[in-house]
Amino acid sequence: MLFTVAKFVAVSLCITALIALGLIASQKSVEITGSEGLDFTDAILQDLSALPDPSMVPMRDGTDLAVRRYGDAGPLVVMVHGSGWNGMQFHSLAKTLGAQAQVLVPDLRGHGANPERRGDVDYIGQFEDDLADLIAATKAQDQKVVLLGHSSGGGLVVRFAGGAHGTMIDHAVLLAPFLKHNAPTTRENAGGWSHVLMRRIIGLSMLNTFGITALNHLTIIQFNMPRVVLDGPLGRTATTSYSYRLNTGFAPRGAYADDIAALPAFDLIVGADDEAMVADAYEPLMAGMTGKGRYRVLPDVGHLGVVDAPETLTAIQESLSDL
């Protein structure tokens, strides 16, 4: 009897693995033209003349994380950039907030000018460990910690709050956060920004269910980065695709409601004209999961523009004053 059961289980696992491998092999990456997606015009015209040189902060695996620093007193504010981009997107905001806070702006692992492996990490959850290491290496005794994230970076802040290190943060700022591909706040393909290799994701998810992670380095999402960015002076800092393990760890968990419920007090700010997210869907969704949020929808502001909107700066300054 036991032999029969074991044989059945073994055959079922083999069939599942074959289906998963077939799904993975059936889909390849494609050429992204950059003809649609997000408007990076203001991002590439940003004045970077006073951009600080990055310092290197060692992580638990011995890898150094590139971090730019602004200000040296007040709450500790760690800013997490969005998908495909890097910490330079926060330069103007961080420079101003440096008068009120100690601001850290990392280039997440796999991103920036000179990553060890662009678009990849070692394991799901490594971003959370890196942020925890960065906070632990910098935080002074009794210093309040604010974790701020834009787009996928906002999703990572939500994931961080619901994970093992969530108690390290006292406040969160979510700028047009990516909550999940199937959340009502996310437009289809993020408004043309992303091309998802869904069959690969399904196949890899099946393998991961059984603890098989050997193929987690494979690409499962590509970004429609405009040619004006890729061909310009900041092109070398752009990241146009992610592995399964990086992308999985850059968003809330499947049961994203649990991560949202674990957030500390937070500000959520989104532009009414956001191309990738549905601005009016955040509060109806999240208010039923937590009562700790303050929501602002900014008129005439898009997905990338929310970072440097004057209303965003004012809202963050008010929250820092309340800590």
PDB file of C-alpha atoms in Angstrom:
ATOM      1  CA  MET A   1       0.000   0.000   0.000  1.00  0.00           C
ATOM      2  CA  LEU A   2       2.748   2.459   0.985  1.00  0.00           C
ATOM      3  CA  PHE A   3       4.644   1.602  -2.191  1.00  0.00           C
ATOM      4  CA  THR A   4       1.557   2.335  -4.283  1.00  0.00           C
ATOM      5  CA  VAL A   5       1.050   5.704  -2.588  1.00  0.00           C
ATOM      6  CA  ALA A   6       4.720   6.604  -2.989  1.00  0.00           C
ATOM      7  CA  LYS A   7       4.612   5.621  -6.646  1.00  0.00           C
ATOM      8  CA  PHE A   8       1.509   7.744  -7.216  1.00  0.00           C
ATOM      9  CA  VAL A   9       3.114  10.750  -5.521  1.00  0.00           C
ATOM     10  CA  ALA A  10       6.326  10.322  -7.521  1.00  0.00           C
ATOM     11  CA  VAL A  11       4.448  10.087 -10.805  1.00  0.00           C
ATOM     12  CA  SER A  12       2.335  13.137  -9.903  1.00  0.00           C
ATOM     13  CA  LEU A  13       5.451  15.153  -9.090  1.00  0.00           C
ATOM     14  CA  CYS A  14       7.085  14.148 -12.353  1.00  0.00           C
ATOM     15  CA  ILE A  15       4.005  15.113 -14.344  1.00  0.00           C
ATOM     16  CA  THR A  16       3.782  18.463 -12.533  1.00  0.00           C
ATOM     17  CA  ALA A  17       7.465  19.138 -13.151  1.00  0.00           C
ATOM     18  CA  LEU A  18       7.118  18.303 -16.843  1.00  0.00           C
ATOM     19  CA  ILE A  19       4.129  20.630 -17.187  1.00  0.00           C
ATOM     20  CA  ALA A  20       6.016  23.380 -15.381  1.00  0.00           C
ATOM     21  CA  LEU A  21       9.098  22.949 -17.563  1.00  0.00           C
ATOM     22  CA  GLY A  22       6.913  22.958 -20.663  1.00  0.00           C
ATOM     23  CA  LEU A  23       5.332  26.249 -19.632  1.00  0.00           C
ATOM     24  CA  ILE A  24       8.732  27.784 -18.922  1.00  0.00           C
ATOM     25  CA  ALA A  25      10.221  26.615 -22.224  1.00  0.00           C
ATOM     26  CA  SER A  26       7.205  27.752 -24.244  1.00  0.00           C
ATOM     27  CA  GLN A  27       7.768  31.463 -23.654  1.00  0.00           C
ATOM     28  CA  LYS A  28      10.757  33.582 -24.560  1.00  0.00           C
ATOM     29  CA  SER A  29      11.619  37.205 -23.916  1.00  0.00           C
ATOM     30  CA  VAL A  30      10.758  39.667 -26.686  1.00  0.00           C
ATOM     31  CA  GLU A  31      12.149  42.902 -28.050  1.00  0.00           C
ATOM     32  CA  ILE A  32      10.674  45.911 -26.249  1.00  0.00           C
ATOM     33  CA  THR A  33      10.473  48.934 -28.523  1.00  0.00           C
ATOM     34  CA  GLY A  34      10.018  51.684 -25.954  1.00  0.00           C
ATOM     35  CA  SER A  35       7.178  53.183 -27.978  1.00  0.00           C
ATOM     36  CA  GLU A  36       4.705  53.144 -25.074  1.00  0.00           C
ATOM     37  CA  GLY A  37       4.799  53.192 -21.308  1.00  0.00           C
ATOM     38  CA  LEU A  38       5.825  55.786 -18.759  1.00  0.00           C
ATOM     39  CA  ASP A  39       6.897  59.360 -19.438  1.00  0.00           C
ATOM     40  CA  PHE A  40      10.522  59.739 -18.313  1.00  0.00           C
ATOM     41  CA  THR A  41      10.941  63.276 -19.695  1.00  0.00           C
ATOM     42  CA  ASP A  42      11.213  65.019 -16.328  1.00  0.00           C
ATOM     43  CA  ALA A  43      13.264  62.173 -14.865  1.00  0.00           C
ATOM     44  CA  ILE A  44      16.035  62.495 -17.431  1.00  0.00           C
ATOM     45  CA  LEU A  45      15.995  66.319 -17.259  1.00  0.00           C
ATOM     46  CA  GLN A  46      16.431  66.325 -13.481  1.00  0.00           C
ATOM     47  CA  ASP A  47      19.318  68.505 -12.253  1.00  0.00           C
ATOM     48  CA  LEU A  48      21.888  66.024 -10.926  1.00  0.00           C
ATOM     49  CA  SER A  49      24.741  68.526 -10.579  1.00  0.00           C
ATOM     50  CA  ALA A  50      24.787  68.223  -6.779  1.00  0.00           C
ATOM     51  CA  LEU A  51      24.280  64.450  -6.710  1.00  0.00           C
ATOM     52  CA  PRO A  52      26.252  62.968  -3.779  1.00  0.00           C
ATOM     53  CA  ASP A  53      28.783  60.268  -4.482  1.00  0.00           C
ATOM     54  CA  PRO A  54      27.515  56.913  -3.233  1.00  0.00           C
ATOM     55  CA  SER A  55      29.042  55.312  -0.170  1.00  0.00           C
ATOM     56  CA  MET A  56      29.251  51.543   0.118  1.00  0.00           C
ATOM     57  CA  VAL A  57      27.441  49.762   2.953  1.00  0.00           C
ATOM     58  CA  PRO A  58      28.251  46.070   3.515  1.00  0.00           C
ATOM     59  CA  MET A  59      25.347  43.619   3.544  1.00  0.00           C
ATOM     60  CA  ARG A  60      25.194  40.309   5.420  1.00  0.00           C
ATOM     61  CA  ASP A  61      26.577  38.376   2.433  1.00  0.00           C
ATOM     62  CA  GLY A  62      29.595  40.680   2.089  1.00  0.00           C
ATOM     63  CA  THR A  63      28.209  42.546  -0.927  1.00  0.00           C
ATOM     64  CA  ASP A  64      28.381  46.347  -0.779  1.00  0.00           C
ATOM     65  CA  LEU A  65      25.206  48.330  -1.400  1.00  0.00           C
ATOM     66  CA  ALA A  66      25.629  51.743  -3.062  1.00  0.00           C
ATOM     67  CA  VAL A  67      23.878  54.403  -0.948  1.00  0.00           C
ATOM     68  CA  ARG A  68      23.599  58.189  -1.336  1.00  0.00           C
ATOM     69  CA  ARG A  69      23.256  60.246   1.854  1.00  0.00           C
ATOM     70  CA  TYR A  70      21.473  63.538   2.475  1.00  0.00           C
ATOM     71  CA  GLY A  71      21.274  65.316   5.835  1.00  0.00           C
ATOM     72  CA  ASP A  72      22.529  64.025   9.164  1.00  0.00           C
ATOM     73  CA  ALA A  73      19.864  64.738  11.794  1.00  0.00           C
ATOM     74  CA  GLY A  74      16.243  63.913  12.475  1.00  0.00           C
ATOM     75  CA  PRO A  75      14.329  60.746  11.580  1.00  0.00           C
ATOM     76  CA  LEU A  76      16.033  58.172   9.374  1.00  0.00           C
ATOM     77  CA  VAL A  77      14.322  58.101   5.955  1.00  0.00           C
ATOM     78  CA  VAL A  78      15.200  55.281   3.554  1.00  0.00           C
ATOM     79  CA  MET A  79      13.945  55.775  -0.007  1.00  0.00           C
ATOM     80  CA  VAL A  80      13.253  52.769  -2.262  1.00  0.00           C
ATOM     81  CA  HIS A  81      13.167  53.381  -6.021  1.00  0.00           C
ATOM     82  CA  GLY A  82      10.787  51.832  -8.527  1.00  0.00           C
ATOM     83  CA  SER A  83      11.230  49.070 -11.091  1.00  0.00           C
ATOM     84  CA  GLY A  84      13.808  49.510 -13.812  1.00  0.00           C
ATOM     85  CA  TRP A  85      15.209  52.698 -12.350  1.00  0.00           C
ATOM     86  CA  ASN A  86      17.548  53.648  -9.487  1.00  0.00           C
ATOM     87  CA  GLY A  87      17.944  55.894  -6.463  1.00  0.00           C
ATOM     88  CA  MET A  88      18.758  58.997  -8.511  1.00  0.00           C
ATOM     89  CA  GLN A  89      15.028  59.449  -9.075  1.00  0.00           C
ATOM     90  CA  PHE A  90      14.802  60.794  -5.497  1.00  0.00           C
ATOM     91  CA  HIS A  91      17.631  63.345  -5.726  1.00  0.00           C
ATOM     92  CA  SER A  92      15.489  66.500  -5.588  1.00  0.00           C
ATOM     93  CA  LEU A  93      13.163  65.153  -2.915  1.00  0.00           C
ATOM     94  CA  ALA A  94      15.998  63.752  -0.789  1.00  0.00           C
ATOM     95  CA  LYS A  95      18.030  66.961  -1.049  1.00  0.00           C
ATOM     96  CA  THR A  96      15.131  69.020   0.323  1.00  0.00           C
ATOM     97  CA  LEU A  97      14.204  66.537   3.046  1.00  0.00           C
ATOM     98  CA  GLY A  98      17.859  66.431   4.129  1.00  0.00           C
ATOM     99  CA  ALA A  99      17.206  69.660   6.040  1.00  0.00           C
ATOM    100  CA  GLN A 100      14.741  67.794   8.252  1.00  0.00           C
ATOM    101  CA  ALA A 101      15.914  64.170   8.236  1.00  0.00           C
ATOM    102  CA  GLN A 102      18.801  61.802   7.722  1.00  0.00           C
ATOM    103  CA  VAL A 103      18.033  60.427   4.256  1.00  0.00           C
ATOM    104  CA  LEU A 104      19.478  57.275   2.679  1.00  0.00           C
ATOM    105  CA  VAL A 105      18.882  56.492  -0.991  1.00  0.00           C
ATOM    106  CA  PRO A 106      20.190  53.076  -2.056  1.00  0.00           C
ATOM    107  CA  ASP A 107      20.431  51.584  -5.515  1.00  0.00           C
ATOM    108  CA  LEU A 108      18.773  48.258  -4.827  1.00  0.00           C
ATOM    109  CA  ARG A 109      20.784  45.128  -5.510  1.00  0.00           C
ATOM    110  CA  GLY A 110      20.700  44.349  -9.242  1.00  0.00           C
ATOM    111  CA  HIS A 111      20.183  48.032 -10.172  1.00  0.00           C
ATOM    112  CA  GLY A 112      22.131  51.224 -10.754  1.00  0.00           C
ATOM    113  CA  ALA A 113      25.307  51.919 -12.670  1.00  0.00           C
ATOM    114  CA  ASN A 114      27.405  48.874 -11.806  1.00  0.00           C
ATOM    115  CA  PRO A 115      25.394  46.013 -10.286  1.00  0.00           C
ATOM    116  CA  GLU A 116      27.000  42.625  -9.845  1.00  0.00           C
ATOM    117  CA  ARG A 117      24.149  40.977 -11.778  1.00  0.00           C
ATOM    118  CA  ARG A 118      21.696  43.407 -13.316  1.00  0.00           C
ATOM    119  CA  GLY A 119      18.070  42.460 -12.779  1.00  0.00           C
ATOM    120  CA  ASP A 120      18.811  39.569 -10.433  1.00  0.00           C
ATOM    121  CA  VAL A 121      19.340  38.757  -6.757  1.00  0.00           C
ATOM    122  CA  ASP A 122      20.402  35.613  -4.919  1.00  0.00           C
ATOM    123  CA  TYR A 123      17.079  34.650  -3.352  1.00  0.00           C
ATOM    124  CA  ILE A 124      13.514  35.816  -2.804  1.00  0.00           C
ATOM    125  CA  GLY A 125      13.507  38.143   0.192  1.00  0.00           C
ATOM    126  CA  GLN A 126      17.046  39.472  -0.253  1.00  0.00           C
ATOM    127  CA  PHE A 127      15.763  43.019  -0.763  1.00  0.00           C
ATOM    128  CA  GLU A 128      14.126  42.869   2.664  1.00  0.00           C
ATOM    129  CA  ASP A 129      17.346  41.629   4.243  1.00  0.00           C
ATOM    130  CA  ASP A 130      19.335  44.379   2.505  1.00  0.00           C
ATOM    131  CA  LEU A 131      17.010  47.105   3.770  1.00  0.00           C
ATOM    132  CA  ALA A 132      17.139  45.644   7.278  1.00  0.00           C
ATOM    133  CA  ASP A 133      20.952  45.606   7.142  1.00  0.00           C
ATOM    134  CA  LEU A 134      21.033  49.204   5.894  1.00  0.00           C
ATOM    135  CA  ILE A 135      18.736  50.385   8.685  1.00  0.00           C
ATOM    136  CA  ALA A 136      20.648  48.438  11.344  1.00  0.00           C
ATOM    137  CA  ALA A 137      23.983  49.852  10.133  1.00  0.00           C
ATOM    138  CA  THR A 138      22.745  53.451  10.299  1.00  0.00           C
ATOM    139  CA  LYS A 139      19.997  53.869  12.876  1.00  0.00           C
ATOM    140  CA  ALA A 140      20.880  55.653  16.108  1.00  0.00           C
ATOM    141  CA  GLN A 141      19.309  54.724  19.402  1.00  0.00           C
ATOM    142  CA  ASP A 142      15.675  55.938  19.623  1.00  0.00           C
ATOM    143  CA  GLN A 143      15.827  57.318  16.080  1.00  0.00           C
ATOM    144  CA  LYS A 144      12.525  56.975  14.205  1.00  0.00           C
ATOM    145  CA  VAL A 145      12.653  55.129  10.880  1.00  0.00           C
ATOM    146  CA  VAL A 146      10.583  55.992   7.805  1.00  0.00           C
ATOM    147  CA  LEU A 147      10.566  53.691   4.783  1.00  0.00           C
ATOM    148  CA  LEU A 148       9.502  55.444   1.574  1.00  0.00           C
ATOM    149  CA  GLY A 149       8.933  53.703  -1.737  1.00  0.00           C
ATOM    150  CA  HIS A 150       7.725  54.613  -5.203  1.00  0.00           C
ATOM    151  CA  SER A 151       5.856  52.183  -7.492  1.00  0.00           C
ATOM    152  CA  SER A 152       7.489  48.748  -7.066  1.00  0.00           C
ATOM    153  CA  GLY A 153       9.535  50.357  -4.296  1.00  0.00           C
ATOM    154  CA  GLY A 154       6.249  51.124  -2.558  1.00  0.00           C
ATOM    155  CA  GLY A 155       5.293  47.484  -2.987  1.00  0.00           C
ATOM    156  CA  LEU A 156       8.574  46.495  -1.373  1.00  0.00           C
ATOM    157  CA  VAL A 157       7.803  48.777   1.580  1.00  0.00           C
ATOM    158  CA  VAL A 158       4.462  46.965   2.004  1.00  0.00           C
ATOM    159  CA  ARG A 159       6.227  43.594   1.766  1.00  0.00           C
ATOM    160  CA  PHE A 160       8.847  44.723   4.308  1.00  0.00           C
ATOM    161  CA  ALA A 161       6.125  45.728   6.762  1.00  0.00           C
ATOM    162  CA  GLY A 162       4.560  42.289   6.563  1.00  0.00           C
ATOM    163  CA  GLY A 163       7.830  40.381   6.832  1.00  0.00           C
ATOM    164  CA  ALA A 164      10.326  39.409   9.490  1.00  0.00           C
ATOM    165  CA  HIS A 165      11.822  42.918   9.741  1.00  0.00           C
ATOM    166  CA  GLY A 166       8.573  44.893   9.773  1.00  0.00           C
ATOM    167  CA  THR A 167       8.955  46.142  13.339  1.00  0.00           C
ATOM    168  CA  MET A 168      12.048  48.123  12.309  1.00  0.00           C
ATOM    169  CA  ILE A 169       9.972  50.911  10.750  1.00  0.00           C
ATOM    170  CA  ASP A 170       7.809  53.524  12.461  1.00  0.00           C
ATOM    171  CA  HIS A 171       6.175  55.143   9.425  1.00  0.00           C
ATOM    172  CA  ALA A 172       5.794  54.430   5.719  1.00  0.00           C
ATOM    173  CA  VAL A 173       5.332  56.635   2.675  1.00  0.00           C
ATOM    174  CA  LEU A 174       3.844  54.910  -0.369  1.00  0.00           C
ATOM    175  CA  LEU A 175       4.047  56.792  -3.669  1.00  0.00           C
ATOM    176  CA  ALA A 176       1.779  55.118  -6.258  1.00  0.00           C
ATOM    177  CA  PRO A 177       2.712  51.688  -4.867  1.00  0.00           C
ATOM    178  CA  PHE A 178       2.495  48.477  -6.879  1.00  0.00           C
ATOM    179  CA  LEU A 179       0.450  46.145  -4.689  1.00  0.00           C
ATOM    180  CA  LYS A 180       0.120  43.132  -7.012  1.00  0.00           C
ATOM    181  CA  HIS A 181      -0.607  42.476 -10.666  1.00  0.00           C
ATOM    182  CA  ASN A 182      -4.145  41.352  -9.790  1.00  0.00           C
ATOM    183  CA  ALA A 183      -4.891  44.172  -7.343  1.00  0.00           C
ATOM    184  CA  PRO A 184      -7.605  46.614  -8.469  1.00  0.00           C
ATOM    185  CA  THR A 185      -5.048  49.408  -8.161  1.00  0.00           C
ATOM    186  CA  THR A 186      -2.910  48.084 -11.049  1.00  0.00           C
ATOM    187  CA  ARG A 187      -3.708  48.780 -14.696  1.00  0.00           C
ATOM    188  CA  GLU A 188      -3.218  45.985 -17.239  1.00  0.00           C
ATOM    189  CA  ASN A 189       0.528  45.590 -17.918  1.00  0.00           C
ATOM    190  CA  ALA A 190       1.004  48.637 -15.677  1.00  0.00           C
ATOM    191  CA  GLY A 191      -0.282  50.866 -18.460  1.00  0.00           C
ATOM    192  CA  GLY A 192       2.175  49.520 -21.040  1.00  0.00           C
ATOM    193  CA  TRP A 193       5.242  49.733 -18.791  1.00  0.00           C
ATOM    194  CA  SER A 194       5.677  45.982 -18.285  1.00  0.00           C
ATOM    195  CA  HIS A 195       5.650  42.870 -20.464  1.00  0.00           C
ATOM    196  CA  VAL A 196       5.008  39.846 -18.263  1.00  0.00           C
ATOM    197  CA  LEU A 197       6.086  36.339 -19.286  1.00  0.00           C
ATOM    198  CA  MET A 198       3.092  34.769 -17.574  1.00  0.00           C
ATOM    199  CA  ARG A 199       3.635  31.161 -18.651  1.00  0.00           C
ATOM    200  CA  ARG A 200       7.140  31.304 -17.220  1.00  0.00           C
ATOM    201  CA  ILE A 201       5.794  32.715 -13.960  1.00  0.00           C
ATOM    202  CA  ILE A 202       3.203  29.946 -13.674  1.00  0.00           C
ATOM    203  CA  GLY A 203       5.774  27.256 -14.408  1.00  0.00           C
ATOM    204  CA  LEU A 204       8.336  28.644 -11.978  1.00  0.00           C
ATOM    205  CA  SER A 205       5.670  29.084  -9.303  1.00  0.00           C
ATOM    206  CA  MET A 206       4.761  25.412  -9.702  1.00  0.00           C
ATOM    207  CA  LEU A 207       8.391  24.378  -9.262  1.00  0.00           C
ATOM    208  CA  ASN A 208       8.845  26.655  -6.258  1.00  0.00           C
ATOM    209  CA  THR A 209       5.817  25.069  -4.596  1.00  0.00           C
ATOM    210  CA  PHE A 210       7.892  21.883  -4.424  1.00  0.00           C
ATOM    211  CA  GLY A 211      11.049  23.691  -3.325  1.00  0.00           C
ATOM    212  CA  ILE A 212      12.702  23.589  -6.772  1.00  0.00           C
ATOM    213  CA  THR A 213      14.481  26.949  -7.177  1.00  0.00           C
ATOM    214  CA  ALA A 214      17.226  26.149  -9.689  1.00  0.00           C
ATOM    215  CA  LEU A 215      15.540  28.139 -12.477  1.00  0.00           C
ATOM    216  CA  ASN A 216      14.611  31.217 -10.444  1.00  0.00           C
ATOM    217  CA  HIS A 217      17.265  33.243 -12.284  1.00  0.00           C
ATOM    218  CA  LEU A 218      15.184  33.194 -15.471  1.00  0.00           C
ATOM    219  CA  THR A 219      13.682  36.425 -16.781  1.00  0.00           C
ATOM    220  CA  ILE A 220       9.937  36.748 -16.197  1.00  0.00           C
ATOM    221  CA  ILE A 221       9.234  40.453 -16.776  1.00  0.00           C
ATOM    222  CA  GLN A 222      10.547  43.121 -19.144  1.00  0.00           C
ATOM    223  CA  PHE A 223      10.143  46.887 -18.985  1.00  0.00           C
ATOM    224  CA  ASN A 224       9.242  49.234 -21.778  1.00  0.00           C
ATOM    225  CA  MET A 225      12.062  51.663 -21.077  1.00  0.00           C
ATOM    226  CA  PRO A 226      11.945  54.545 -23.606  1.00  0.00           C
ATOM    227  CA  ARG A 227      14.751  54.819 -26.160  1.00  0.00           C
ATOM    228  CA  VAL A 228      15.362  58.387 -24.999  1.00  0.00           C
ATOM    229  CA  VAL A 229      16.485  56.908 -21.680  1.00  0.00           C
ATOM    230  CA  LEU A 230      18.420  53.911 -23.009  1.00  0.00           C
ATOM    231  CA  ASP A 231      20.299  55.996 -25.596  1.00  0.00           C
ATOM    232  CA  GLY A 232      20.999  58.872 -23.221  1.00  0.00           C
ATOM    233  CA  PRO A 233      23.597  59.448 -20.497  1.00  0.00           C
ATOM    234  CA  LEU A 234      21.477  57.621 -17.884  1.00  0.00           C
ATOM    235  CA  GLY A 235      20.943  54.572 -20.074  1.00  0.00           C
ATOM    236  CA  ARG A 236      23.644  52.613 -18.272  1.00  0.00           C
ATOM    237  CA  THR A 237      21.710  52.968 -15.019  1.00  0.00           C
ATOM    238  CA  ALA A 238      18.461  51.500 -16.397  1.00  0.00           C
ATOM    239  CA  THR A 239      17.394  47.895 -15.844  1.00  0.00           C
ATOM    240  CA  THR A 240      15.113  46.421 -18.489  1.00  0.00           C
ATOM    241  CA  SER A 241      14.239  42.964 -17.130  1.00  0.00           C
ATOM    242  CA  TYR A 242      13.935  41.030 -13.864  1.00  0.00           C
ATOM    243  CA  SER A 243      14.459  37.453 -12.821  1.00  0.00           C
ATOM    244  CA  TYR A 244      11.731  35.462 -11.095  1.00  0.00           C
ATOM    245  CA  ARG A 245      13.412  35.713  -7.705  1.00  0.00           C
ATOM    246  CA  LEU A 246      14.032  39.460  -7.919  1.00  0.00           C
ATOM    247  CA  ASN A 247      10.555  40.292  -9.178  1.00  0.00           C
ATOM    248  CA  THR A 248       8.863  38.075  -6.588  1.00  0.00           C
ATOM    249  CA  GLY A 249      10.744  39.777  -3.776  1.00  0.00           C
ATOM    250  CA  PHE A 250      10.002  43.258  -5.126  1.00  0.00           C
ATOM    251  CA  ALA A 251       6.265  43.088  -4.376  1.00  0.00           C
ATOM    252  CA  PRO A 252       3.926  42.156  -1.547  1.00  0.00           C
ATOM    253  CA  ARG A 253       3.282  38.459  -1.014  1.00  0.00           C
ATOM    254  CA  GLY A 254       0.395  36.691  -2.736  1.00  0.00           C
ATOM    255  CA  ALA A 255      -1.879  37.361   0.221  1.00  0.00           C
ATOM    256  CA  TYR A 256      -1.068  41.056  -0.068  1.00  0.00           C
ATOM    257  CA  ALA A 257      -3.865  42.037   2.313  1.00  0.00           C
ATOM    258  CA  ASP A 258      -1.807  40.594   5.175  1.00  0.00           C
ATOM    259  CA  ASP A 259       1.200  42.748   4.263  1.00  0.00           C
ATOM    260  CA  ILE A 260      -0.998  45.832   3.974  1.00  0.00           C
ATOM    261  CA  ALA A 261      -2.559  45.134   7.369  1.00  0.00           C
ATOM    262  CA  ALA A 262       0.930  44.999   8.910  1.00  0.00           C
ATOM    263  CA  LEU A 263       1.855  48.537   7.802  1.00  0.00           C
ATOM    264  CA  PRO A 264       2.601  51.132  10.470  1.00  0.00           C
ATOM    265  CA  ALA A 265       1.003  54.558  10.114  1.00  0.00           C
ATOM    266  CA  PHE A 266       1.465  55.572   6.486  1.00  0.00           C
ATOM    267  CA  ASP A 267       0.881  58.204   3.837  1.00  0.00           C
ATOM    268  CA  LEU A 268      -0.259  57.034   0.397  1.00  0.00           C
ATOM    269  CA  ILE A 269       0.132  59.596  -2.372  1.00  0.00           C
ATOM    270  CA  VAL A 270      -0.753  59.023  -6.029  1.00  0.00           C
ATOM    271  CA  GLY A 271      -1.354  61.194  -9.066  1.00  0.00           C
ATOM    272  CA  ALA A 272      -4.846  61.345 -10.541  1.00  0.00           C
ATOM    273  CA  ASP A 273      -3.297  60.950 -14.017  1.00  0.00           C
ATOM    274  CA  ASP A 274      -1.186  57.912 -13.114  1.00  0.00           C
ATOM    275  CA  GLU A 275      -0.560  55.847 -16.258  1.00  0.00           C
ATOM    276  CA  ALA A 276       0.247  52.596 -14.418  1.00  0.00           C
ATOM    277  CA  MET A 277      -2.026  52.641 -11.360  1.00  0.00           C
ATOM    278  CA  VAL A 278      -5.708  53.363 -10.694  1.00  0.00           C
ATOM    279  CA  ALA A 279      -5.488  56.289  -8.308  1.00  0.00           C
ATOM    280  CA  ASP A 280      -9.024  56.151  -6.910  1.00  0.00           C
ATOM    281  CA  ALA A 281      -8.813  52.432  -6.111  1.00  0.00           C
ATOM    282  CA  TYR A 282      -6.261  52.620  -3.290  1.00  0.00           C
ATOM    283  CA  GLU A 283      -8.357  53.950  -0.428  1.00  0.00           C
ATOM    284  CA  PRO A 284     -11.418  51.731  -1.017  1.00  0.00           C
ATOM    285  CA  LEU A 285      -9.129  48.691  -1.128  1.00  0.00           C
ATOM    286  CA  MET A 286      -6.718  49.434   1.690  1.00  0.00           C
ATOM    287  CA  ALA A 287      -9.005  51.186   4.183  1.00  0.00           C
ATOM    288  CA  GLY A 288     -10.810  47.899   4.685  1.00  0.00           C
ATOM    289  CA  MET A 289      -7.511  46.242   5.641  1.00  0.00           C
ATOM    290  CA  THR A 290      -6.040  48.910   7.909  1.00  0.00           C
ATOM    291  CA  GLY A 291      -7.112  52.190   9.456  1.00  0.00           C
ATOM    292  CA  LYS A 292      -3.577  53.589   9.652  1.00  0.00           C
ATOM    293  CA  GLY A 293      -3.422  55.293   6.259  1.00  0.00           C
ATOM    294  CA  ARG A 294      -3.792  58.858   4.996  1.00  0.00           C
ATOM    295  CA  TYR A 295      -4.603  59.042   1.294  1.00  0.00           C
ATOM    296  CA  ARG A 296      -3.954  61.861  -1.187  1.00  0.00           C
ATOM    297  CA  VAL A 297      -4.795  61.904  -4.901  1.00  0.00           C
ATOM    298  CA  LEU A 298      -2.948  64.745  -6.631  1.00  0.00           C
ATOM    299  CA  PRO A 299      -4.631  66.351  -9.660  1.00  0.00           C
ATOM    300  CA  ASP A 300      -2.737  66.571 -12.964  1.00  0.00           C
ATOM    301  CA  VAL A 301       0.109  64.334 -11.725  1.00  0.00           C
ATOM    302  CA  GLY A 302       1.346  61.131 -13.408  1.00  0.00           C
ATOM    303  CA  HIS A 303       3.142  58.020 -12.216  1.00  0.00           C
ATOM    304  CA  LEU A 304       6.708  59.336 -12.160  1.00  0.00           C
ATOM    305  CA  GLY A 305       5.727  62.922 -11.436  1.00  0.00           C
ATOM    306  CA  VAL A 306       4.319  62.091  -8.004  1.00  0.00           C
ATOM    307  CA  VAL A 307       7.852  61.868  -6.581  1.00  0.00           C
ATOM    308  CA  ASP A 308       8.608  65.558  -7.168  1.00  0.00           C
ATOM    309  CA  ALA A 309       5.111  67.000  -6.806  1.00  0.00           C
ATOM    310  CA  PRO A 310       5.069  69.882  -4.277  1.00  0.00           C
ATOM    311  CA  GLU A 311       2.139  68.269  -2.466  1.00  0.00           C
ATOM    312  CA  THR A 312       4.206  65.128  -1.925  1.00  0.00           C
ATOM    313  CA  LEU A 313       6.987  67.092  -0.274  1.00  0.00           C
ATOM    314  CA  THR A 314       4.525  68.931   1.967  1.00  0.00           C
ATOM    315  CA  ALA A 315       2.817  65.717   3.067  1.00  0.00           C
ATOM    316  CA  ILE A 316       6.131  64.038   3.940  1.00  0.00           C
ATOM    317  CA  GLN A 317       7.388  67.093   5.818  1.00  0.00           C
ATOM    318  CA  GLU A 318       4.215  67.140   7.904  1.00  0.00           C
ATOM    319  CA  SER A 319       4.540  63.452   8.746  1.00  0.00           C
ATOM    320  CA  LEU A 320       8.202  63.868   9.729  1.00  0.00           C
ATOM    321  CA  SER A 321       7.235  66.711  12.042  1.00  0.00           C
ATOM    322  CA  ASP A 322       4.700  64.445  13.750  1.00  0.00           C
ATOM    323  CA  LEU A 323       7.155  61.629  14.515  1.00  0.00           C
TER     324      LEU A 323
END
